[in-house]
Amino acid sequence: MRITLLTVIIILLNDLTAFAQPYTQPQYAVSVEKNITYGTAKNFAGNDYELKMDIYKPLNNNDVSRPIYVHVHGGAWLEISNKEQSEDAAVCMEMAKRGYVAANIEYRRGYHRYNYYEPYALCSSVVFPNQSDCIYVQDSSEIIRAIYRGMQDAKAAIRFMKGRFATDSTDVNTVCVGGESAGGFLAMYTGFLTCPDEKPVDCFALPNAKATDSDLADCNPTVISLARPDLGSIEGEVNLNGFDASVVGVANYFGGMMHPILPGPKPPALYLFHQTNDVVVDCNYKKPYQSLFEQVIYPLNLCQPLNTPPKAWGCCSINTMLGNMGSAAPEYEAQIVNNGGPNALANPPGRAYDNIALRVSQAAALFSPYVSGQASAPAGTPCVVSGNEPVTTENALSVFPNPAFDQMTIRVRSENTGPAFITVSDMTGRIVFTEKWILQQGENQFPVSLGAINPGAYLIKIEKASGENLVTRMVKMN
């Protein structure tokens, strides 16, 4: 075979690229260890659930400080979904080929369903075969609680993998997390819900759920409790082994968030991938499945309306949100395939990676400086918690909507009547709004106009005469 000068140059350039960007080139065979138990936790029905993972390792790799990647599968948080989906295994295989030790995890799934379901003749058999009609969630809180439990499990899996550093020859300081669809939501919350004060109000104790309609009874386990207890801390209670659950990178493949990104200290780098024709998780700000129902289900009157899921920020909206945050945003890359608006008849459909090897390659390139120790994490903002004395009321300070556009409402719960000062400042400490309020005992709500405030991330601080300080964060959009 004749080797030309051009061939030699190409080989050298490829070698230099691989050297310059560690953990980006597929170069290893991979071994898989299946169904390793990493913990047990209570699911939505109050039953113990055994948490399992598959671990993928690069073969013939002498690196003793390999990065860790934890992957979370999708499936609308339904019990019938699992880690055996071929796309999730393929992502972990691609990461391991690049030198990562990858874990494909299962997590607690499921939620309480409708108590007023109306079976339509063609709905279950044609539109939602294989129990997919179980997506009829009872209320928006159930989705948030499902995400929160899954996030706790993903964090437990990260701590578990860090605890195996000697067995797996890994670096506990270089962990990335990723997921697709529902798993993309969990990856986002795992990487960015790091401050205890940001625990969603839906995840505290709630009134009992209503009994599931008999037509959806097959969606539930045989034994089920309707209690909705406090779900505990953002870290959960599994694998509290001395390691934290911090990550340096997050990959969100066609998932989203129900809450704004508010980077804490050392926020991870973020990779986003979405197609604009997705009808399950819209790339913009919509309820999951809303486009599918609008285009197919409602016009043909096939199924009962699905109104209960909360709205979600898809990757297009997240990309806009990050752009509005300016320097306060983490390092990120958004790969948006613009193939038109939501389209239920698209072929191939938008619920796909489009090209798994390419998406993994893009994410790995973004993560490379962080897993090879060559990049410093962005500055971020500190976790904000109550100040001089502990807050005894749950979520004593909150903002809605968040992100906000022209106006926001600040909600403050107070145990006493008295004066308080409200201050809104940007991430450099510059004050953009301040005012004195008189708080009444109980819940107080104050509308604030944002018309003169530039897009970005802001700290909101309440200083009470008692010396108690409350702090939270918000994002102003265009």
Short mmCIF file of C-alpha atoms in Angstrom, two decimals:
data_model
loop_
_atom_site.label_atom_id
_atom_site.label_comp_id
_atom_site.label_asym_id
_atom_site.label_seq_id
_atom_site.Cartn_x
_atom_site.Cartn_y
_atom_site.Cartn_z
CA MET A 1 0.00 0.00 0.00
CA ARG A 2 1.35 3.41 -0.93
CA ILE A 3 1.33 5.93 1.93
CA THR A 4 1.13 9.49 0.66
CA LEU A 5 2.27 12.62 2.48
CA LEU A 6 -1.39 13.66 2.85
CA THR A 7 -2.19 10.35 4.57
CA VAL A 8 0.66 10.84 7.03
CA ILE A 9 -0.52 14.40 7.81
CA ILE A 10 -4.08 13.20 8.43
CA ILE A 11 -2.86 10.45 10.78
CA LEU A 12 -0.69 12.91 12.67
CA LEU A 13 -3.54 15.43 12.95
CA ASN A 14 -5.87 12.75 14.30
CA ASP A 15 -3.27 11.71 16.85
CA LEU A 16 -2.74 15.33 17.90
CA THR A 17 -6.50 15.86 18.24
CA ALA A 18 -6.83 12.80 20.45
CA PHE A 19 -3.90 13.96 22.56
CA ALA A 20 -5.24 17.51 22.82
CA GLN A 21 -8.70 16.34 23.85
CA PRO A 22 -8.47 13.36 26.18
CA TYR A 23 -11.46 11.04 26.53
CA THR A 24 -12.98 12.06 23.21
CA GLN A 25 -11.82 9.39 20.73
CA PRO A 26 -13.39 5.89 20.63
CA GLN A 27 -10.39 3.59 20.99
CA TYR A 28 -11.18 0.81 23.49
CA ALA A 29 -13.11 -2.43 23.56
CA VAL A 30 -15.63 -2.55 26.41
CA SER A 31 -16.68 -5.03 29.10
CA VAL A 32 -20.07 -4.91 30.85
CA GLU A 33 -21.03 -6.01 34.36
CA LYS A 34 -24.81 -6.28 34.67
CA ASN A 35 -27.35 -5.66 37.43
CA ILE A 36 -25.19 -4.41 40.28
CA THR A 37 -27.30 -3.30 43.24
CA TYR A 38 -26.42 0.17 44.47
CA GLY A 39 -29.16 0.68 47.07
CA THR A 40 -32.78 0.38 48.14
CA ALA A 41 -35.32 3.18 48.58
CA LYS A 42 -39.08 3.71 48.98
CA ASN A 43 -40.97 4.29 45.73
CA PHE A 44 -44.09 6.40 45.19
CA ALA A 45 -46.30 3.58 46.48
CA GLY A 46 -44.38 3.28 49.75
CA ASN A 47 -42.68 0.02 48.75
CA ASP A 48 -38.97 -0.82 48.86
CA TYR A 49 -37.35 -0.64 45.43
CA GLU A 50 -33.98 -2.22 44.65
CA LEU A 51 -31.77 0.09 42.62
CA LYS A 52 -29.55 -1.54 39.98
CA MET A 53 -26.98 -0.47 37.42
CA ASP A 54 -24.84 -1.88 34.63
CA ILE A 55 -21.17 -0.82 34.57
CA TYR A 56 -19.22 -0.42 31.30
CA LYS A 57 -15.41 -0.38 31.43
CA PRO A 58 -12.78 0.26 28.75
CA LEU A 59 -10.52 -2.75 28.19
CA ASN A 60 -6.72 -2.56 27.88
CA ASN A 61 -6.75 0.88 29.41
CA ASN A 62 -3.95 1.57 31.89
CA ASP A 63 -5.34 4.88 33.13
CA VAL A 64 -5.74 4.71 36.94
CA SER A 65 -7.83 7.89 37.18
CA ARG A 66 -10.53 7.36 34.59
CA PRO A 67 -13.55 9.68 34.53
CA ILE A 68 -16.98 8.38 35.54
CA TYR A 69 -20.16 8.77 33.52
CA VAL A 70 -23.60 8.00 35.02
CA HIS A 71 -26.45 7.61 32.51
CA VAL A 72 -30.19 7.84 33.22
CA HIS A 73 -32.70 6.22 30.86
CA GLY A 74 -35.97 7.77 29.72
CA GLY A 75 -39.53 6.52 29.65
CA ALA A 76 -41.89 9.21 31.02
CA TRP A 77 -41.10 8.09 34.59
CA LEU A 78 -43.27 5.00 33.97
CA GLU A 79 -42.60 1.72 35.75
CA ILE A 80 -42.45 -0.15 32.43
CA SER A 81 -39.34 1.80 31.38
CA ASN A 82 -35.89 0.45 32.30
CA LYS A 83 -32.17 0.57 31.56
CA GLU A 84 -32.40 -2.23 28.98
CA GLN A 85 -33.35 0.18 26.20
CA SER A 86 -30.80 -0.17 23.41
CA GLU A 87 -30.11 3.56 23.05
CA ASP A 88 -29.04 3.91 26.69
CA ALA A 89 -26.71 0.93 26.47
CA ALA A 90 -25.25 2.42 23.28
CA VAL A 91 -24.50 5.76 24.97
CA CYS A 92 -22.68 4.02 27.82
CA MET A 93 -20.79 1.87 25.34
CA GLU A 94 -19.68 4.98 23.43
CA MET A 95 -18.52 6.69 26.64
CA ALA A 96 -16.56 3.61 27.74
CA LYS A 97 -14.91 3.39 24.30
CA ARG A 98 -13.55 6.87 25.05
CA GLY A 99 -12.04 5.87 28.39
CA TYR A 100 -14.90 6.55 30.80
CA VAL A 101 -16.22 4.06 33.33
CA ALA A 102 -19.93 4.33 32.58
CA ALA A 103 -22.91 3.29 34.70
CA ASN A 104 -26.34 2.79 33.15
CA ILE A 105 -28.72 3.10 36.10
CA GLU A 106 -32.29 2.31 36.98
CA TYR A 107 -34.14 4.54 39.43
CA ARG A 108 -37.49 4.76 41.20
CA ARG A 109 -40.24 5.36 38.69
CA GLY A 110 -44.00 5.77 38.86
CA TYR A 111 -46.56 8.17 40.32
CA HIS A 112 -50.19 8.30 41.39
CA ARG A 113 -52.62 8.35 38.45
CA TYR A 114 -55.92 9.98 37.54
CA ASN A 115 -58.87 9.30 39.79
CA TYR A 116 -61.35 10.32 37.07
CA TYR A 117 -60.07 8.52 33.96
CA GLU A 118 -62.52 7.97 31.09
CA PRO A 119 -61.56 5.05 28.83
CA TYR A 120 -62.06 5.85 25.14
CA ALA A 121 -62.52 2.95 22.73
CA LEU A 122 -59.25 3.33 20.82
CA CYS A 123 -57.07 5.08 23.37
CA SER A 124 -55.35 2.22 25.19
CA SER A 125 -55.22 -0.23 22.31
CA VAL A 126 -54.14 2.09 19.48
CA VAL A 127 -52.68 5.29 20.92
CA PHE A 128 -51.17 3.98 24.15
CA PRO A 129 -50.48 0.24 23.89
CA ASN A 130 -48.47 -1.59 26.55
CA GLN A 131 -49.83 0.38 29.50
CA SER A 132 -48.57 3.70 28.17
CA ASP A 133 -51.93 5.21 29.13
CA CYS A 134 -50.40 5.20 32.60
CA ILE A 135 -49.05 8.66 31.69
CA TYR A 136 -52.34 10.04 33.10
CA VAL A 137 -50.66 11.49 36.18
CA GLN A 138 -52.90 12.66 39.03
CA ASP A 139 -51.48 16.19 39.36
CA SER A 140 -48.41 18.25 38.52
CA SER A 141 -46.85 17.59 41.93
CA GLU A 142 -46.57 13.90 41.10
CA ILE A 143 -44.27 14.62 38.15
CA ILE A 144 -42.06 16.88 40.25
CA ARG A 145 -41.90 14.24 42.98
CA ALA A 146 -41.01 11.54 40.44
CA ILE A 147 -38.15 13.68 39.12
CA TYR A 148 -36.97 14.42 42.67
CA ARG A 149 -36.88 10.72 43.66
CA GLY A 150 -35.02 9.90 40.43
CA MET A 151 -32.55 12.72 41.11
CA GLN A 152 -31.92 11.35 44.61
CA ASP A 153 -31.22 7.93 43.07
CA ALA A 154 -28.87 9.37 40.45
CA LYS A 155 -26.95 11.14 43.22
CA ALA A 156 -26.84 7.88 45.18
CA ALA A 157 -25.46 6.15 42.07
CA ILE A 158 -22.77 8.83 41.70
CA ARG A 159 -21.69 8.38 45.32
CA PHE A 160 -21.71 4.60 44.81
CA MET A 161 -19.46 4.91 41.77
CA LYS A 162 -17.13 7.26 43.62
CA GLY A 163 -16.93 4.71 46.43
CA ARG A 164 -15.66 2.12 43.91
CA PHE A 165 -12.74 4.28 42.77
CA ALA A 166 -10.13 1.69 43.75
CA THR A 167 -12.00 -1.17 42.06
CA ASP A 168 -12.66 0.78 38.87
CA SER A 169 -9.48 2.92 38.76
CA THR A 170 -11.49 6.14 38.59
CA ASP A 171 -11.08 9.77 39.62
CA VAL A 172 -13.80 10.83 42.09
CA ASN A 173 -13.36 14.47 41.05
CA THR A 174 -14.24 13.91 37.38
CA VAL A 175 -17.83 12.65 37.15
CA CYS A 176 -20.38 13.46 34.45
CA VAL A 177 -24.08 12.63 34.34
CA GLY A 178 -26.38 12.39 31.35
CA GLY A 179 -29.78 11.15 30.33
CA GLU A 180 -32.37 11.07 27.56
CA SER A 181 -35.94 12.37 27.71
CA ALA A 182 -37.17 11.75 31.28
CA GLY A 183 -33.58 10.84 32.13
CA GLY A 184 -32.48 14.20 30.71
CA PHE A 185 -34.67 15.89 33.31
CA LEU A 186 -33.04 13.81 36.03
CA ALA A 187 -29.54 14.61 34.76
CA MET A 188 -30.35 18.33 34.81
CA TYR A 189 -31.66 18.22 38.38
CA THR A 190 -28.76 16.03 39.50
CA GLY A 191 -26.21 18.49 38.17
CA PHE A 192 -27.91 21.78 39.03
CA LEU A 193 -30.17 21.20 42.05
CA THR A 194 -27.31 21.41 44.53
CA CYS A 195 -28.51 23.99 47.05
CA PRO A 196 -30.80 22.74 49.87
CA ASP A 197 -32.95 25.88 49.73
CA GLU A 198 -34.05 25.03 46.18
CA LYS A 199 -35.98 21.91 47.16
CA PRO A 200 -39.31 22.17 45.26
CA VAL A 201 -42.34 22.82 47.43
CA ASP A 202 -44.02 19.78 45.82
CA CYS A 203 -41.45 17.55 47.51
CA PHE A 204 -42.40 18.41 51.07
CA ALA A 205 -45.28 16.50 52.67
CA LEU A 206 -48.53 16.79 50.70
CA PRO A 207 -52.10 15.63 51.37
CA ASN A 208 -52.71 11.99 50.49
CA ALA A 209 -53.23 11.13 46.84
CA LYS A 210 -56.67 10.10 45.67
CA ALA A 211 -57.28 6.47 44.79
CA THR A 212 -56.51 5.68 41.15
CA ASP A 213 -59.50 5.22 38.86
CA SER A 214 -60.29 1.52 38.46
CA ASP A 215 -59.64 1.74 34.70
CA LEU A 216 -56.00 2.57 35.45
CA ALA A 217 -55.63 0.12 38.33
CA ASP A 218 -53.22 -2.04 36.32
CA CYS A 219 -50.77 0.86 36.34
CA ASN A 220 -50.18 0.47 40.08
CA PRO A 221 -48.40 -2.16 42.12
CA THR A 222 -50.55 -4.59 44.11
CA VAL A 223 -49.63 -2.91 47.39
CA ILE A 224 -49.85 0.88 47.36
CA SER A 225 -49.96 3.65 49.94
CA LEU A 226 -51.68 6.92 49.09
CA ALA A 227 -49.52 8.88 51.55
CA ARG A 228 -47.31 11.60 50.08
CA PRO A 229 -44.64 12.17 52.72
CA ASP A 230 -41.78 14.65 52.74
CA LEU A 231 -39.22 13.26 50.30
CA GLY A 232 -36.26 14.37 52.37
CA SER A 233 -33.11 16.21 51.38
CA ILE A 234 -31.92 16.77 47.85
CA GLU A 235 -29.19 14.18 48.49
CA GLY A 236 -31.54 11.41 49.59
CA GLU A 237 -30.60 8.74 52.13
CA VAL A 238 -28.86 6.10 49.98
CA ASN A 239 -25.08 5.65 49.84
CA LEU A 240 -24.17 8.46 52.21
CA ASN A 241 -20.63 7.12 52.13
CA GLY A 242 -18.64 10.30 52.65
CA PHE A 243 -18.49 11.21 48.96
CA ASP A 244 -20.57 14.01 47.49
CA ALA A 245 -22.65 13.80 44.30
CA SER A 246 -21.00 16.72 42.51
CA VAL A 247 -20.38 16.47 38.77
CA VAL A 248 -18.30 18.43 36.27
CA GLY A 249 -20.52 17.79 33.25
CA VAL A 250 -24.19 17.26 32.40
CA ALA A 251 -25.61 15.92 29.11
CA ASN A 252 -29.30 16.51 28.45
CA TYR A 253 -30.51 14.56 25.43
CA PHE A 254 -34.02 15.84 24.49
CA GLY A 255 -35.07 16.32 28.11
CA GLY A 256 -35.84 19.49 30.03
CA MET A 257 -36.54 21.13 33.38
CA MET A 258 -39.62 22.26 35.30
CA HIS A 259 -37.53 24.81 37.23
CA PRO A 260 -34.93 27.38 36.08
CA ILE A 261 -31.23 26.65 35.97
CA LEU A 262 -29.65 28.45 38.91
CA PRO A 263 -25.96 27.57 38.98
CA GLY A 264 -24.53 26.97 42.44
CA PRO A 265 -20.83 26.90 43.26
CA LYS A 266 -18.73 25.31 40.52
CA PRO A 267 -21.58 24.62 38.08
CA PRO A 268 -20.98 21.77 35.63
CA ALA A 269 -20.50 22.23 31.91
CA LEU A 270 -23.77 21.54 30.10
CA TYR A 271 -24.40 19.79 26.77
CA LEU A 272 -27.90 20.10 25.24
CA PHE A 273 -29.35 18.20 22.28
CA HIS A 274 -32.91 18.50 20.97
CA GLN A 275 -34.85 18.38 17.72
CA THR A 276 -37.48 21.04 17.16
CA ASN A 277 -40.06 18.56 15.79
CA ASP A 278 -40.20 16.66 19.10
CA VAL A 279 -43.84 16.16 20.17
CA VAL A 280 -43.17 14.46 23.53
CA VAL A 281 -40.83 16.96 25.23
CA ASP A 282 -41.20 20.15 23.25
CA CYS A 283 -37.93 21.96 22.56
CA ASN A 284 -39.60 25.13 23.88
CA TYR A 285 -41.79 25.80 26.91
CA LYS A 286 -44.73 23.37 26.93
CA LYS A 287 -46.28 20.54 28.87
CA PRO A 288 -44.86 17.11 27.94
CA TYR A 289 -47.06 15.40 25.32
CA GLN A 290 -48.98 18.64 24.66
CA SER A 291 -47.97 18.79 20.98
CA LEU A 292 -48.79 15.11 20.45
CA PHE A 293 -52.26 15.64 21.89
CA GLU A 294 -52.80 18.86 19.94
CA GLN A 295 -51.89 17.30 16.60
CA VAL A 296 -53.30 13.78 16.86
CA ILE A 297 -55.27 12.93 19.97
CA TYR A 298 -57.60 15.92 20.37
CA PRO A 299 -58.53 16.39 16.68
CA LEU A 300 -59.56 12.74 16.39
CA ASN A 301 -61.09 12.59 19.87
CA LEU A 302 -59.10 9.46 20.67
CA CYS A 303 -58.33 9.96 24.36
CA GLN A 304 -59.34 11.94 27.40
CA PRO A 305 -57.45 15.26 27.59
CA LEU A 306 -54.18 15.17 29.51
CA ASN A 307 -54.00 18.43 31.45
CA THR A 308 -52.11 17.67 34.65
CA PRO A 309 -48.36 17.62 33.75
CA PRO A 310 -46.52 20.87 34.53
CA LYS A 311 -44.91 22.90 31.76
CA ALA A 312 -41.29 22.09 30.99
CA TRP A 313 -38.39 24.08 29.55
CA GLY A 314 -37.01 22.08 26.61
CA CYS A 315 -33.48 22.54 25.35
CA CYS A 316 -34.40 25.45 23.07
CA SER A 317 -35.82 27.36 26.03
CA ILE A 318 -32.90 26.34 28.24
CA ASN A 319 -30.52 27.64 25.58
CA THR A 320 -32.36 30.99 25.61
CA MET A 321 -32.38 31.04 29.41
CA LEU A 322 -28.61 30.50 29.53
CA GLY A 323 -28.04 33.22 26.95
CA ASN A 324 -30.03 35.64 29.11
CA MET A 325 -27.88 34.78 32.12
CA GLY A 326 -24.72 36.08 30.47
CA SER A 327 -21.54 35.49 32.46
CA ALA A 328 -23.53 33.85 35.28
CA ALA A 329 -24.31 30.89 33.01
CA PRO A 330 -22.19 27.72 33.13
CA GLU A 331 -20.15 26.76 30.09
CA TYR A 332 -22.57 25.11 27.68
CA GLU A 333 -23.12 23.90 24.13
CA ALA A 334 -26.56 23.56 22.55
CA GLN A 335 -26.94 21.33 19.51
CA ILE A 336 -30.45 22.09 18.24
CA VAL A 337 -31.60 20.34 15.07
CA ASN A 338 -34.09 22.74 13.50
CA ASN A 339 -36.37 20.41 11.53
CA GLY A 340 -39.57 22.42 11.85
CA GLY A 341 -42.13 22.72 14.59
CA PRO A 342 -43.52 19.78 16.57
CA ASN A 343 -44.60 17.11 14.10
CA ALA A 344 -46.32 13.92 15.21
CA LEU A 345 -45.97 12.44 11.71
CA ALA A 346 -42.24 13.11 11.30
CA ASN A 347 -40.20 10.19 10.01
CA PRO A 348 -37.79 9.64 11.58
CA PRO A 349 -39.41 11.05 14.73
CA GLY A 350 -37.81 13.73 16.85
CA ARG A 351 -37.64 11.46 19.90
CA ALA A 352 -34.18 10.23 19.04
CA TYR A 353 -30.48 11.00 19.33
CA ASP A 354 -30.39 11.30 15.53
CA ASN A 355 -26.83 9.96 15.71
CA ILE A 356 -25.69 8.49 19.04
CA ALA A 357 -21.96 8.40 18.25
CA LEU A 358 -22.05 12.04 17.09
CA ARG A 359 -23.98 13.26 20.16
CA VAL A 360 -21.66 11.44 22.54
CA SER A 361 -18.66 12.81 20.65
CA GLN A 362 -19.97 16.37 21.02
CA ALA A 363 -20.68 15.95 24.73
CA ALA A 364 -17.29 14.31 25.33
CA ALA A 365 -15.51 17.18 23.57
CA LEU A 366 -17.25 19.70 25.86
CA PHE A 367 -16.42 17.66 28.97
CA SER A 368 -12.81 16.90 28.01
CA PRO A 369 -11.13 19.90 29.69
CA TYR A 370 -13.04 19.21 32.90
CA VAL A 371 -12.33 15.49 33.13
CA SER A 372 -8.67 15.93 32.22
CA GLY A 373 -8.04 18.57 34.89
CA GLN A 374 -7.23 21.34 32.43
CA ALA A 375 -10.18 23.65 33.05
CA SER A 376 -11.42 25.54 36.06
CA ALA A 377 -15.15 25.39 36.69
CA PRO A 378 -17.04 28.65 36.11
CA ALA A 379 -17.32 30.86 39.16
CA GLY A 380 -21.06 30.34 39.65
CA THR A 381 -22.90 31.64 42.69
CA PRO A 382 -22.90 30.31 46.24
CA CYS A 383 -25.70 28.22 47.67
CA VAL A 384 -28.08 30.66 49.29
CA VAL A 385 -29.62 29.71 52.60
CA SER A 386 -31.33 31.56 55.42
CA GLY A 387 -29.08 33.87 57.36
CA ASN A 388 -28.78 34.74 61.02
CA GLU A 389 -31.29 32.29 62.40
CA PRO A 390 -32.90 29.14 60.98
CA VAL A 391 -36.13 29.35 59.06
CA THR A 392 -38.76 27.10 60.60
CA THR A 393 -41.33 27.48 57.83
CA GLU A 394 -40.95 25.50 54.61
CA ASN A 395 -40.08 27.60 51.56
CA ALA A 396 -40.40 30.87 53.51
CA LEU A 397 -39.31 32.81 50.42
CA SER A 398 -40.23 31.97 46.83
CA VAL A 399 -40.64 33.71 43.48
CA PHE A 400 -43.10 33.03 40.69
CA PRO A 401 -42.98 32.76 37.79
CA ASN A 402 -39.33 31.81 37.70
CA PRO A 403 -37.88 32.46 35.13
CA ALA A 404 -39.85 35.70 34.85
CA PHE A 405 -40.43 38.17 32.03
CA ASP A 406 -42.01 41.57 32.76
CA GLN A 407 -43.23 40.92 36.30
CA MET A 408 -42.63 38.55 39.18
CA THR A 409 -44.39 37.98 42.49
CA ILE A 410 -42.36 37.48 45.66
CA ARG A 411 -44.01 35.32 48.29
CA VAL A 412 -42.84 35.60 51.90
CA ARG A 413 -44.13 33.62 54.83
CA SER A 414 -43.64 35.35 58.17
CA GLU A 415 -44.31 34.29 61.74
CA ASN A 416 -44.69 37.90 62.89
CA THR A 417 -45.85 41.32 61.67
CA GLY A 418 -43.05 43.82 61.06
CA PRO A 419 -40.89 45.68 58.55
CA ALA A 420 -38.55 44.04 56.05
CA PHE A 421 -36.24 45.24 53.31
CA ILE A 422 -36.28 43.58 49.87
CA THR A 423 -33.14 43.77 47.74
CA VAL A 424 -32.65 42.41 44.22
CA SER A 425 -29.03 42.31 43.02
CA ASP A 426 -27.22 40.82 40.05
CA MET A 427 -24.41 38.30 40.34
CA THR A 428 -21.79 41.05 40.64
CA GLY A 429 -23.56 42.43 43.75
CA ARG A 430 -25.01 45.48 41.98
CA ILE A 431 -28.41 46.37 43.49
CA VAL A 432 -31.12 46.83 40.86
CA PHE A 433 -34.15 47.09 43.16
CA THR A 434 -34.72 47.81 46.84
CA GLU A 435 -37.83 48.62 48.84
CA LYS A 436 -39.20 48.52 52.39
CA TRP A 437 -42.23 46.31 53.04
CA ILE A 438 -44.41 45.61 56.04
CA LEU A 439 -44.87 41.88 56.45
CA GLN A 440 -48.07 40.53 57.91
CA GLN A 441 -48.19 37.29 59.87
CA GLY A 442 -48.73 34.40 57.48
CA GLU A 443 -48.27 34.55 53.71
CA ASN A 444 -47.41 37.83 51.97
CA GLN A 445 -47.31 38.41 48.21
CA PHE A 446 -45.67 41.40 46.54
CA PRO A 447 -45.69 42.04 42.74
CA VAL A 448 -42.47 43.54 41.35
CA SER A 449 -42.13 45.06 37.87
CA LEU A 450 -39.07 43.85 35.95
CA GLY A 451 -39.41 46.11 32.92
CA ALA A 452 -36.26 48.13 33.72
CA ILE A 453 -34.14 45.11 34.73
CA ASN A 454 -31.84 43.49 32.18
CA PRO A 455 -32.08 39.76 31.44
CA GLY A 456 -29.88 37.66 33.70
CA ALA A 457 -29.63 35.84 37.02
CA TYR A 458 -30.40 37.68 40.26
CA LEU A 459 -30.30 37.20 44.02
CA ILE A 460 -33.38 38.21 46.02
CA LYS A 461 -32.80 38.97 49.69
CA ILE A 462 -35.33 39.69 52.45
CA GLU A 463 -33.91 41.29 55.62
CA LYS A 464 -36.32 41.22 58.56
CA ALA A 465 -36.19 43.47 61.60
CA SER A 466 -35.69 40.33 63.70
CA GLY A 467 -32.31 39.82 62.02
CA GLU A 468 -33.47 36.87 59.97
CA ASN A 469 -32.39 36.94 56.32
CA LEU A 470 -34.01 34.98 53.48
CA VAL A 471 -32.34 34.60 50.10
CA THR A 472 -33.40 32.98 46.84
CA ARG A 473 -32.56 33.31 43.15
CA MET A 474 -34.42 34.05 39.94
CA VAL A 475 -33.80 34.42 36.21
CA LYS A 476 -35.08 37.37 34.16
CA MET A 477 -35.84 36.50 30.52
CA ASN A 478 -36.15 38.75 27.45
#
